Amino acid sequence: MTEPSPTPVASSLRDPATWKLRQPYSAWHVAALLVLMLLLIWSGRRNEVDRTIITTAQGVAYSTGLTEQSELSKGWSSFLGQALPLIFAERTDINRIEGFDAQALPPLAYITKESQRRWDVLSDAWVQEEPVQYLVVPYGYILRVTQLMLQTIEIGAWGTILALLLAAPLGMFGARSFTPNRFFYTAARAACSFSRSMPELILAMFFVLLYGFGPAAGILALGVHSFGFLGKFFADDIENADPGPQEALRCTGANRLQILRFAVLPQVAPQFLAYVQYILERNVRSATVLGIVGAGGIGMELKGRWDLADYGHVSTILLIIFITVLALEHLTQRLRRRLI
Amino acid sequence: MIQFDQVHKTFTGGVHAVKGVSLQVKRGECCVLLGTSGAGKSTLLRMVNGLTEPTSGTISVAGQVVDRRSMLSIRRQVGTVHQRFNLSPRLSVLDNVLCGALCRVGTVRSLLRLFPLALKRKACELLAQVGLDESQLDRRAADLSGGQQQRVAIARAFMSDPILILADEPVASLDPSTSRRVLDLLRTTCQHHGTTILCTLHQVDLARTFADRIVAMAHGQVIFDGTGESLTDEVEQSIYAAAAKQETKSTSEATADAVMRRPSPLEVTCD
């Protein structure tokens, strides 16, 4: 069978060799690029981007032996000089331990006697102090940090649970197909936007003010900050779910909650799980920082050690945080694959 | 059983889909609405269980006028079979069938999936009737073939002991031989339960085989009403002549009509 050849129409069918082709770049592109560059230069000068580049370049040059001195190397060496070795042991003055029993030491622990020199201002000379007995537990500090990390994970998990509880009804009210009326819809969407726009560090400071120092403030800050994300994601997914099964159930006379449970939830469950996993991970990471403003967890210890310039302890904490985040990512990933 | 009385439907876009249809479907009848896409047959069907509201005219099911108040009780007595099956793909076959009886179970119990044993037994019985076996109970609906999915959907429609089954193009997404088997099943199941069927189709030969009565529609109006034997080739021509006219109007619908108009030899040879 031969295709009927199209009859040439003079106006629309010109010789392909003469067809007009658009150039990939125009003067507009050049102008836009120029404006963007000027904008970046102006903003870069305001924000010390130039100094950052120069200092970094100096640092690199110093480390390769090209220059003798660098601003970066000073700060870096003062940190590294004390950051290594990592400190795993904990030393405690025995006199400060109530009811100390030398016969019942923790496993692997030992007692050392040390005397320290002190500069006496009155006599203007070094004075040898009375020797003090210390209890040294070789794994004491790492145990302490691990416990704090566990508390941090718990804060993150509770924050996620709180967010989930708040987001579940908001997800339903914020979905056009399931909201009872426009008022609920707007209110739910507004609550989600509000929650997302509040930085968790500011929220934590605020809750520390209300609930005092400790994990409660951290849990509330994380919950309030993250329910907006979950609520918005839930609502969007419910809105975009395939309407076919929903209509089928409406035809059987099922009510709204039943339709949500049997026609929508099975469809969106995998995405919901992914969101919750992401929020949990993010909350645990955020929880490590919240301690800085006194909202419990490992951040409090981190901030304290940093201010005392105990960089050996700081690096131990950072190591534990790194390992935890890595393990958590791996674990939740596997869990999700198992559940889907 | 169903009574349409001067039913009109105009959509917000200004499309006049149904123009003054009056029709009566008797108890136990297998009535097929025949016509091309855009003829208004789906709209007519959707007005029976209140998915679409008529602009004017009344529809009554078993003596009950369809309106906002009676809608829920009508939906509970009417089973629906859809073109795209509309099962929840990630739910099990059994759960999908049980979804047909959600209105019989309290909200809290159903949300926790605590269905009474009697309902589960009934679902199994219906699944056996539509030709599925025990090994398929816990499979996800998405893992079944198209024909099997439509069988599950038919079982779901019968969960509420319906007095009427509405089937909107139940075989449009199935191959010809599966179409015949599914329609055959739908008909025998309805006869077994004494249920009335109102079904839309676009294949004339399928309608001839399975319908007690054929109602042909074009441009929102009934142009033929009678048994399969009395549907002559001339009438058939006129149904699709109407579509041909439409074809020149909209190119998007034209392809669908062209596919439909072609008499398919496959449907005869496959069986």
Coordinates of C-alpha atoms in Angstrom, one line a residue:
Chain A
M1 CA 0.0 0.0 0.0
T2 CA 1.4 3.4 -1.0
E3 CA 1.0 6.4 1.2
P4 CA -0.9 9.1 -0.6
S5 CA 1.8 11.8 -1.3
P6 CA 0.9 15.1 0.3
T7 CA -0.1 17.8 -2.1
P8 CA 2.4 20.6 -1.8
V9 CA 0.9 23.8 -0.5
A10 CA 2.8 26.8 -1.6
S11 CA 2.6 28.9 1.6
S12 CA 3.4 26.2 4.3
L13 CA 5.8 23.9 2.4
R14 CA 9.0 25.7 1.5
D15 CA 12.2 24.1 0.5
P16 CA 13.7 22.6 3.8
A17 CA 17.1 24.2 2.9
T18 CA 15.6 27.6 3.3
W19 CA 13.8 26.9 6.6
K20 CA 14.5 29.5 9.3
L21 CA 16.5 28.0 12.2
R22 CA 16.7 29.7 15.6
Q23 CA 20.1 30.5 17.0
P24 CA 20.8 28.8 20.4
Y25 CA 22.0 32.0 22.0
S26 CA 20.9 35.6 21.6
A27 CA 22.0 39.0 22.8
W28 CA 19.6 38.6 25.6
H29 CA 21.5 35.6 27.0
V30 CA 24.8 37.6 26.9
A31 CA 23.2 40.6 28.6
A32 CA 21.6 38.4 31.3
L33 CA 25.0 36.7 31.9
L34 CA 26.6 40.1 32.3
V35 CA 24.1 41.3 34.7
L36 CA 24.3 38.1 36.7
M37 CA 28.1 38.5 36.9
L38 CA 27.9 42.1 38.1
L39 CA 25.4 41.0 40.7
L40 CA 27.7 38.3 42.0
I41 CA 30.7 40.6 42.1
W42 CA 28.8 43.2 44.0
S43 CA 27.3 40.6 46.5
G44 CA 30.7 38.8 46.8
R45 CA 32.5 42.0 47.9
R46 CA 29.8 42.6 50.5
N47 CA 30.0 39.1 51.9
E48 CA 33.8 38.6 52.0
V49 CA 33.8 36.0 49.3
D50 CA 37.0 37.4 48.0
R51 CA 38.7 37.1 51.3
T52 CA 37.4 33.6 51.7
I53 CA 38.9 32.6 48.4
I54 CA 42.3 34.2 49.2
T55 CA 42.5 32.7 52.6
T56 CA 41.7 29.2 51.3
A57 CA 44.2 29.6 48.5
Q58 CA 46.8 30.6 51.1
G59 CA 45.9 27.6 53.2
V60 CA 46.3 25.2 50.2
A61 CA 49.6 26.9 49.3
Y62 CA 50.9 26.5 52.8
S63 CA 50.0 22.9 53.0
T64 CA 51.8 22.2 49.8
G65 CA 54.8 24.2 51.0
L66 CA 54.5 27.1 48.6
T67 CA 54.2 29.8 51.3
E68 CA 55.6 30.1 54.8
Q69 CA 52.5 31.4 56.6
S70 CA 48.8 31.3 56.4
E71 CA 45.9 32.6 58.4
L72 CA 44.2 29.2 58.2
S73 CA 47.1 27.2 59.4
K74 CA 47.1 28.9 62.8
G75 CA 43.6 28.1 63.6
W76 CA 43.8 24.7 62.0
S77 CA 47.0 23.7 63.9
S78 CA 45.7 24.9 67.2
F79 CA 42.6 22.7 66.7
L80 CA 44.4 19.7 65.3
G81 CA 47.2 19.9 68.0
Q82 CA 44.6 19.3 70.7
A83 CA 41.9 17.4 68.7
L84 CA 44.2 14.4 68.3
P85 CA 44.4 12.0 69.9
L86 CA 40.7 11.5 70.5
I87 CA 39.9 11.2 74.2
F88 CA 38.0 8.1 75.2
A89 CA 38.8 8.0 78.9
E90 CA 37.2 9.8 81.7
R91 CA 39.2 11.0 84.8
T92 CA 37.4 11.9 88.0
D93 CA 38.8 13.2 91.2
I94 CA 38.1 10.5 93.8
N95 CA 37.2 13.1 96.4
R96 CA 34.3 14.1 94.3
I97 CA 32.8 10.7 94.1
E98 CA 30.4 10.1 96.9
G99 CA 30.8 6.7 98.8
F100 CA 33.8 5.8 96.7
D101 CA 34.8 2.1 97.1
A102 CA 38.3 1.2 95.9
Q103 CA 37.4 -2.4 96.1
A104 CA 34.6 -2.2 93.6
L105 CA 36.0 -0.4 90.6
P106 CA 34.3 -0.6 87.2
P107 CA 35.9 -3.1 84.9
L108 CA 39.3 -2.1 83.4
A109 CA 39.3 1.1 85.6
Y110 CA 42.3 2.1 87.6
I111 CA 43.4 4.8 90.0
T112 CA 46.3 7.2 89.4
K113 CA 47.9 9.7 91.7
E114 CA 48.9 13.0 90.2
S115 CA 50.0 16.3 91.6
Q116 CA 49.7 19.5 89.7
R117 CA 51.8 22.6 89.7
R118 CA 50.1 25.8 90.2
W119 CA 51.3 29.4 89.6
D120 CA 50.9 31.2 92.9
V121 CA 50.3 34.8 92.3
L122 CA 51.2 36.0 95.9
S123 CA 54.6 34.4 96.1
D124 CA 55.2 34.8 92.4
A125 CA 56.4 31.2 92.0
W126 CA 55.3 27.7 91.0
V127 CA 53.7 25.8 93.9
Q128 CA 53.4 22.0 94.0
E129 CA 49.9 21.0 95.0
E130 CA 48.9 18.1 97.2
P131 CA 48.7 14.9 95.1
V132 CA 45.2 14.0 94.0
Q133 CA 43.9 10.6 93.3
Y134 CA 42.0 10.1 90.1
L135 CA 39.8 7.3 89.0
V136 CA 40.4 6.6 85.3
V137 CA 37.9 4.7 83.3
P138 CA 39.5 4.1 79.9
Y139 CA 36.1 3.9 78.0
G140 CA 34.3 6.3 80.4
Y141 CA 34.0 9.3 78.1
I142 CA 32.9 7.3 75.0
L143 CA 30.3 5.6 77.2
R144 CA 29.0 9.0 78.3
V145 CA 28.9 10.4 74.7
T146 CA 27.1 7.2 73.5
Q147 CA 24.5 7.7 76.2
L148 CA 24.0 11.3 75.2
M149 CA 23.8 10.2 71.5
L150 CA 21.1 7.7 72.5
Q151 CA 19.2 10.5 74.2
T152 CA 19.6 12.6 71.0
I153 CA 18.2 9.8 68.9
E154 CA 15.3 9.5 71.3
I155 CA 14.7 13.3 71.1
G156 CA 14.7 13.0 67.3
A157 CA 12.3 10.0 67.3
W158 CA 9.9 11.6 69.7
G159 CA 10.0 14.8 67.6
T160 CA 9.1 12.7 64.6
I161 CA 6.2 10.9 66.5
L162 CA 4.8 14.3 67.5
A163 CA 5.1 15.6 64.0
L164 CA 3.4 12.5 62.7
L165 CA 0.5 12.9 65.1
L166 CA 0.0 16.5 64.1
A167 CA 0.5 15.9 60.4
A168 CA -2.0 13.0 60.0
P169 CA -5.2 15.1 60.5
L170 CA -3.6 18.1 58.7
G171 CA -2.8 15.9 55.7
M172 CA -6.4 14.9 55.5
F173 CA -7.8 18.4 56.0
G174 CA -5.3 19.9 53.6
A175 CA -6.3 17.6 50.7
R176 CA -9.1 19.1 48.6
S177 CA -10.8 15.8 48.1
F178 CA -11.2 15.0 51.8
T179 CA -11.4 18.4 53.6
P180 CA -14.8 19.1 55.3
N181 CA -14.9 22.7 54.0
R182 CA -12.8 25.5 52.8
F183 CA -12.1 26.8 56.3
F184 CA -10.4 23.6 57.4
Y185 CA -8.5 23.4 54.1
T186 CA -7.0 26.9 54.5
A187 CA -6.3 26.5 58.2
A188 CA -4.5 23.2 57.6
R189 CA -2.4 24.6 54.8
A190 CA -1.6 27.7 56.8
A191 CA -0.6 25.7 59.8
C192 CA 1.8 23.7 57.7
S193 CA 3.4 26.8 56.1
F194 CA 3.8 28.4 59.5
S195 CA 5.5 25.3 60.9
R196 CA 7.9 25.1 58.0
S197 CA 8.9 28.8 58.3
M198 CA 10.0 28.5 61.9
P199 CA 13.7 27.6 62.2
E200 CA 14.0 24.8 64.8
L201 CA 16.9 26.5 66.6
I202 CA 14.6 29.6 67.3
L203 CA 11.8 27.3 68.3
A204 CA 14.1 25.4 70.7
M205 CA 15.2 28.7 72.3
F206 CA 11.5 29.6 72.7
F207 CA 10.6 26.2 74.2
V208 CA 13.6 26.3 76.6
L209 CA 12.1 29.5 77.8
L210 CA 8.7 27.8 78.4
Y211 CA 9.7 24.3 79.5
G212 CA 13.2 24.8 80.9
F213 CA 16.5 23.2 79.8
G214 CA 16.2 19.6 78.7
P215 CA 14.9 17.2 76.1
A216 CA 11.3 18.4 76.4
A217 CA 12.2 21.6 74.6
G218 CA 14.0 19.7 71.9
I219 CA 11.2 17.3 71.3
L220 CA 8.7 20.1 71.0
A221 CA 10.9 22.2 68.7
L222 CA 11.5 19.3 66.3
G223 CA 7.9 18.2 66.3
V224 CA 6.6 21.7 65.6
H225 CA 9.2 22.4 63.0
S226 CA 8.7 19.1 61.0
F227 CA 4.9 18.6 61.1
G228 CA 4.6 21.2 58.4
F229 CA 6.7 19.2 56.0
L230 CA 4.9 15.9 56.7
G231 CA 1.5 17.6 56.6
K232 CA 2.1 19.3 53.2
F233 CA 3.6 16.1 51.7
F234 CA 0.7 14.0 53.0
A235 CA -1.9 16.4 51.7
D236 CA -0.3 16.7 48.2
D237 CA -0.1 13.0 47.9
I238 CA -3.7 12.4 49.0
E239 CA -4.8 15.0 46.4
N240 CA -2.9 13.4 43.6
A241 CA -3.9 9.8 44.4
D242 CA -5.7 7.9 41.6
P243 CA -9.4 8.8 41.8
G244 CA -10.6 5.5 40.3
P245 CA -10.5 3.3 43.4
Q246 CA -12.0 6.3 45.4
E247 CA -14.9 6.5 43.1
A248 CA -15.4 2.7 43.2
L249 CA -15.7 2.9 47.0
R250 CA -17.9 5.9 46.9
C251 CA -20.3 3.8 44.7
T252 CA -20.5 1.2 47.4
G253 CA -21.6 3.7 50.0
A254 CA -18.4 3.8 52.0
N255 CA -17.8 6.9 54.1
R256 CA -14.9 9.3 53.8
L257 CA -12.6 7.7 56.3
Q258 CA -13.1 4.3 54.8
I259 CA -12.3 5.6 51.3
L260 CA -9.2 7.2 52.7
R261 CA -8.2 4.0 54.4
F262 CA -8.9 1.5 51.6
A263 CA -8.6 3.5 48.4
V264 CA -6.0 6.2 49.2
L265 CA -3.7 4.9 51.9
P266 CA -2.5 1.7 50.2
Q267 CA -1.6 3.9 47.2
V268 CA 0.4 6.6 49.1
A269 CA 1.8 4.4 51.9
P270 CA 5.3 3.9 50.2
Q271 CA 5.7 7.7 49.7
F272 CA 4.5 8.4 53.3
L273 CA 7.0 5.9 54.6
A274 CA 9.8 7.6 52.6
Y275 CA 8.8 11.0 54.0
V276 CA 8.7 9.8 57.6
Q277 CA 12.1 8.2 57.1
Y278 CA 13.6 11.4 55.8
I279 CA 12.1 13.5 58.6
L280 CA 13.3 11.0 61.3
E281 CA 16.8 11.2 59.8
R282 CA 16.7 15.0 59.6
N283 CA 15.3 15.3 63.1
V284 CA 18.2 13.2 64.6
R285 CA 20.7 15.3 62.8
S286 CA 19.0 18.5 64.0
A287 CA 18.8 17.2 67.5
T288 CA 22.6 17.0 67.8
V289 CA 22.6 20.8 67.3
L290 CA 19.6 21.7 69.5
G291 CA 21.6 21.0 72.6
I292 CA 23.6 24.2 71.9
V293 CA 20.7 26.3 73.1
G294 CA 20.0 23.9 76.0
A295 CA 17.4 21.6 74.5
G296 CA 19.0 18.4 75.7
G297 CA 21.1 15.8 73.9
I298 CA 24.7 15.7 72.8
G299 CA 24.7 19.3 71.6
M300 CA 25.0 20.5 75.2
E301 CA 28.1 18.5 75.8
L302 CA 29.5 19.6 72.5
K303 CA 29.0 23.2 73.2
G304 CA 30.4 22.9 76.7
R305 CA 33.6 21.1 75.5
W306 CA 34.0 23.6 72.6
D307 CA 33.9 26.5 75.0
L308 CA 36.5 24.9 77.3
A309 CA 38.7 24.3 74.2
D310 CA 38.6 20.5 74.9
Y311 CA 39.1 19.7 71.3
G312 CA 40.0 16.1 72.0
H313 CA 36.6 15.6 73.5
V314 CA 35.0 17.5 70.7
S315 CA 36.4 15.2 68.1
T316 CA 35.2 12.2 70.0
I317 CA 31.7 13.6 69.9
L318 CA 31.9 14.4 66.2
L319 CA 33.1 10.9 65.5
I320 CA 30.1 9.4 67.4
I321 CA 27.7 11.8 65.6
F322 CA 29.1 10.8 62.2
I323 CA 28.9 7.0 63.0
T324 CA 25.3 7.4 64.2
V325 CA 24.1 9.4 61.2
L326 CA 25.7 6.9 58.9
A327 CA 24.2 3.9 60.7
L328 CA 20.8 5.5 60.9
E329 CA 20.7 6.2 57.2
H330 CA 21.7 2.7 56.4
L331 CA 19.2 1.2 58.8
T332 CA 16.1 3.2 57.8
Q333 CA 17.0 2.6 54.1
R334 CA 16.9 -1.2 54.8
L335 CA 13.8 -1.0 56.9
R336 CA 11.9 0.9 54.1
R337 CA 13.0 -1.6 51.5
R338 CA 11.7 -4.4 53.7
L339 CA 8.3 -2.7 54.3
I340 CA 7.4 -1.8 50.7
Chain B
M1 CA -36.6 -1.4 38.5
I2 CA -35.0 1.8 37.0
Q3 CA -37.1 4.6 35.6
F4 CA -35.7 7.5 33.7
D5 CA -38.2 10.3 33.2
Q6 CA -37.2 13.1 30.8
V7 CA -33.6 13.2 32.0
H8 CA -31.4 16.0 30.8
K9 CA -27.8 16.7 31.6
T10 CA -25.8 19.8 30.6
F11 CA -22.2 20.0 31.9
T12 CA -20.7 23.3 33.0
G13 CA -18.8 23.5 29.8
G14 CA -22.1 23.7 27.9
V15 CA -22.0 20.2 26.6
H16 CA -25.5 18.8 26.4
A17 CA -24.7 15.2 27.1
V18 CA -28.2 13.7 27.7
K19 CA -31.2 15.2 26.0
G20 CA -34.5 14.1 27.4
V21 CA -34.1 10.3 27.9
S22 CA -37.1 8.4 29.2
L23 CA -36.5 4.7 29.8
Q24 CA -37.7 1.9 31.9
V25 CA -35.6 -1.1 32.8
K26 CA -37.6 -4.1 34.2
R27 CA -36.5 -6.3 37.1
G28 CA -34.1 -9.1 36.1
E29 CA -33.4 -7.6 32.7
C30 CA -30.0 -7.4 31.1
C31 CA -30.2 -4.1 29.4
V32 CA -27.2 -2.9 27.3
L33 CA -26.7 0.8 26.4
L34 CA -25.0 0.9 23.1
G35 CA -23.3 3.9 21.5
T36 CA -20.1 5.6 20.6
S37 CA -18.0 7.5 23.1
G38 CA -19.7 10.9 23.7
A39 CA -23.2 9.5 23.1
G40 CA -24.1 10.1 26.7
K41 CA -24.5 6.5 27.9
S42 CA -21.8 6.8 30.7
T43 CA -23.4 10.0 31.9
L44 CA -26.8 8.3 32.0
L45 CA -25.3 5.4 34.1
R46 CA -23.5 7.8 36.5
M47 CA -26.7 9.5 37.2
V48 CA -28.3 6.3 38.5
N49 CA -26.1 6.2 41.6
G50 CA -25.7 9.9 42.0
L51 CA -22.1 10.3 40.8
T52 CA -23.6 12.9 38.4
E53 CA -26.6 15.0 39.1
P54 CA -29.2 15.4 36.3
T55 CA -29.9 19.0 35.2
S56 CA -33.6 18.2 35.0
G57 CA -35.9 15.1 35.1
T58 CA -36.0 12.4 37.6
I59 CA -34.5 8.9 38.0
S60 CA -35.8 6.3 40.4
V61 CA -34.4 3.0 41.4
A62 CA -36.8 0.4 42.8
G63 CA -39.4 3.1 43.5
Q64 CA -36.9 5.4 45.2
V65 CA -36.2 8.8 43.6
V66 CA -32.4 9.4 43.3
D67 CA -31.6 12.5 45.3
R68 CA -29.2 13.7 48.0
R69 CA -31.2 12.0 50.8
S70 CA -31.8 8.7 49.2
M71 CA -28.3 8.5 47.6
L72 CA -26.6 6.5 50.3
S73 CA -29.3 3.9 50.6
I74 CA -29.4 3.5 46.8
R75 CA -25.6 3.2 46.6
R76 CA -25.8 0.4 49.1
Q77 CA -28.3 -1.5 46.9
V78 CA -26.5 -0.9 43.6
G79 CA -23.2 -2.6 42.6
T80 CA -20.9 -0.9 40.2
V81 CA -18.4 -2.4 37.7
H82 CA -15.9 0.1 36.2
Q83 CA -14.0 0.2 32.9
R84 CA -10.6 0.5 34.6
F85 CA -11.6 -2.1 37.3
N86 CA -10.7 0.6 40.0
L87 CA -9.3 -1.9 42.5
S88 CA -6.8 -0.7 45.1
P89 CA -3.7 -2.1 43.5
R90 CA -1.7 -2.7 46.7
L91 CA -4.5 -4.3 48.7
S92 CA -5.0 -8.0 48.6
V93 CA -7.7 -9.6 46.5
L94 CA -9.7 -10.5 49.6
D95 CA -9.5 -7.0 51.0
N96 CA -10.6 -5.5 47.7
V97 CA -13.7 -7.7 47.7
L98 CA -14.4 -6.9 51.3
C99 CA -14.3 -3.2 50.3
G100 CA -17.6 -3.8 48.6
A101 CA -19.2 -4.3 52.0
L102 CA -17.6 -1.4 53.9
C103 CA -21.0 0.2 54.5
R104 CA -22.1 -2.9 56.4
V105 CA -19.2 -2.7 58.9
G106 CA -18.8 0.0 61.6
T107 CA -16.2 2.7 60.7
V108 CA -13.8 1.8 63.6
R109 CA -14.0 -1.9 62.9
S110 CA -13.4 -1.4 59.2
L111 CA -10.5 1.0 59.7
L112 CA -8.8 -1.6 61.8
R113 CA -9.6 -4.2 59.1
L114 CA -11.6 -6.3 61.6
F115 CA -14.2 -7.7 59.1
P116 CA -16.7 -10.2 60.5
L117 CA -16.0 -13.8 59.6
A118 CA -19.3 -14.1 57.8
L119 CA -18.4 -11.4 55.4
K120 CA -15.0 -13.0 54.7
R121 CA -16.7 -16.3 54.0
K122 CA -19.1 -14.5 51.7
A123 CA -16.2 -12.9 49.9
C124 CA -14.5 -16.3 49.4
E125 CA -17.8 -17.7 48.0
L126 CA -18.1 -14.9 45.5
L127 CA -14.5 -15.2 44.5
A128 CA -15.1 -18.9 43.8
Q129 CA -18.1 -18.0 41.8
V130 CA -16.1 -15.6 39.6
G131 CA -13.5 -18.3 39.1
L132 CA -10.7 -17.4 41.4
D133 CA -9.2 -19.8 43.9
E134 CA -7.7 -19.8 47.4
S135 CA -4.1 -19.2 46.1
Q136 CA -5.1 -15.8 44.9
L137 CA -6.7 -14.5 48.1
D138 CA -3.6 -12.8 49.4
R139 CA -2.1 -11.7 46.1
R140 CA -2.0 -8.0 45.4
A141 CA -4.7 -6.9 43.0
A142 CA -2.0 -5.3 40.8
D143 CA -0.4 -8.6 40.3
L144 CA -3.5 -10.1 38.6
S145 CA -4.2 -10.0 34.9
G146 CA -6.8 -7.6 33.5
G147 CA -9.4 -10.3 33.2
Q148 CA -8.8 -11.5 36.8
Q149 CA -9.0 -7.9 38.1
Q150 CA -12.3 -7.4 36.5
R151 CA -13.5 -10.7 38.1
V152 CA -12.4 -9.4 41.5
A153 CA -14.3 -6.2 40.7
I154 CA -17.4 -8.2 39.9
A155 CA -17.1 -10.1 43.2
R156 CA -16.7 -6.8 45.0
A157 CA -19.9 -5.4 43.3
F158 CA -21.9 -8.4 44.6
M159 CA -20.7 -8.1 48.2
S160 CA -23.6 -5.7 49.1
D161 CA -26.3 -8.1 47.7
P162 CA -27.3 -5.6 45.0
I163 CA -30.6 -5.5 43.3
L164 CA -29.0 -3.7 40.4
I165 CA -25.5 -3.9 38.8
L166 CA -24.3 -0.8 36.8
A167 CA -21.5 -1.7 34.5
D168 CA -19.7 1.1 32.7
E169 CA -17.8 -0.3 29.7
P170 CA -16.8 -3.4 31.8
V171 CA -14.8 -5.0 29.0
A172 CA -13.4 -1.9 27.2
S173 CA -9.9 -2.5 28.6
L174 CA -9.9 -6.3 28.0
D175 CA -9.0 -8.4 24.9
P176 CA -11.9 -9.8 22.9
S177 CA -11.9 -13.4 24.2
T178 CA -11.5 -12.3 27.8
S179 CA -14.3 -9.7 27.2
R180 CA -16.7 -12.5 26.2
R181 CA -15.8 -14.6 29.2
V182 CA -16.2 -11.7 31.6
L183 CA -19.5 -10.6 30.2
D184 CA -20.7 -14.2 30.3
L185 CA -19.7 -14.4 33.9
L186 CA -21.4 -11.1 34.7
R187 CA -24.6 -12.3 33.2
T188 CA -24.6 -15.7 34.8
T189 CA -23.8 -14.2 38.2
C190 CA -26.6 -11.8 37.8
Q191 CA -29.0 -14.5 36.8
H192 CA -27.9 -16.6 39.8
H193 CA -28.6 -13.7 42.2
G194 CA -31.6 -12.4 40.3
T195 CA -30.0 -9.0 39.7
T196 CA -30.9 -6.5 37.1
I197 CA -28.0 -5.3 34.8
L198 CA -27.6 -1.9 33.2
C199 CA -24.4 -2.1 31.1
T200 CA -22.8 0.2 28.6
L201 CA -21.0 -1.3 25.6
H202 CA -19.7 -0.1 22.3
Q203 CA -19.3 -3.4 20.5
V204 CA -22.5 -4.3 18.7
D205 CA -21.7 -8.0 18.5
L206 CA -21.1 -8.3 22.2
A207 CA -24.4 -6.5 22.9
R208 CA -26.3 -8.8 20.5
T209 CA -25.0 -11.9 22.3
F210 CA -25.5 -10.8 25.9
A211 CA -28.4 -8.4 26.1
D212 CA -32.0 -9.1 26.6
R213 CA -32.6 -5.6 25.4
I214 CA -30.5 -3.1 23.6
V215 CA -30.9 0.6 23.9
A216 CA -28.8 2.5 21.4
M217 CA -27.9 6.2 22.0
A218 CA -26.4 8.9 19.8
H219 CA -26.0 12.6 20.7
G220 CA -27.6 12.1 24.1
Q221 CA -30.8 10.6 22.7
V222 CA -32.2 7.1 22.4
I223 CA -32.4 6.1 18.8
F224 CA -33.2 2.5 19.1
D225 CA -34.8 0.3 21.8
G226 CA -35.4 -3.4 21.3
T227 CA -34.0 -6.9 21.4
G228 CA -30.8 -8.0 19.8
E229 CA -32.5 -9.7 16.9
S230 CA -34.4 -6.6 15.9
L231 CA -31.2 -4.5 15.8
T232 CA -30.8 -4.6 12.0
D233 CA -27.7 -3.6 10.1
E234 CA -29.4 -0.4 9.1
V235 CA -29.9 0.6 12.7
E236 CA -26.3 -0.2 13.4
Q237 CA -25.2 2.0 10.5
S238 CA -27.3 4.8 11.9
I239 CA -25.6 4.6 15.3
Y240 CA -22.2 5.0 13.8
A241 CA -23.3 7.4 11.2
A242 CA -23.9 9.8 14.0
A243 CA -20.4 9.2 15.2
A244 CA -19.0 9.9 11.8
K245 CA -20.6 13.3 11.8
Q246 CA -19.0 14.0 15.2
E247 CA -15.7 12.9 13.8
T248 CA -15.5 15.9 11.5
K249 CA -16.2 18.1 14.5
S250 CA -13.5 16.9 16.9
T251 CA -10.3 15.2 15.8
S252 CA -9.5 13.9 19.3
E253 CA -12.5 11.7 19.5
A254 CA -12.2 10.7 15.8
T255 CA -9.5 8.1 16.4
A256 CA -11.4 6.4 19.2
D257 CA -14.5 6.3 17.0
A258 CA -12.6 4.9 14.1
V259 CA -11.2 2.1 16.2
M260 CA -14.7 1.3 17.5
R261 CA -16.4 1.4 14.1
R262 CA -14.1 -1.2 12.6
P263 CA -15.9 -4.6 13.0
S264 CA -13.2 -6.8 14.6
P265 CA -12.9 -10.3 13.2
L266 CA -10.8 -11.2 16.2
E267 CA -13.8 -11.2 18.5
V268 CA -15.4 -14.0 16.5
T269 CA -12.4 -16.2 15.9
C270 CA -11.0 -16.1 19.4
D271 CA -13.8 -17.9 21.1

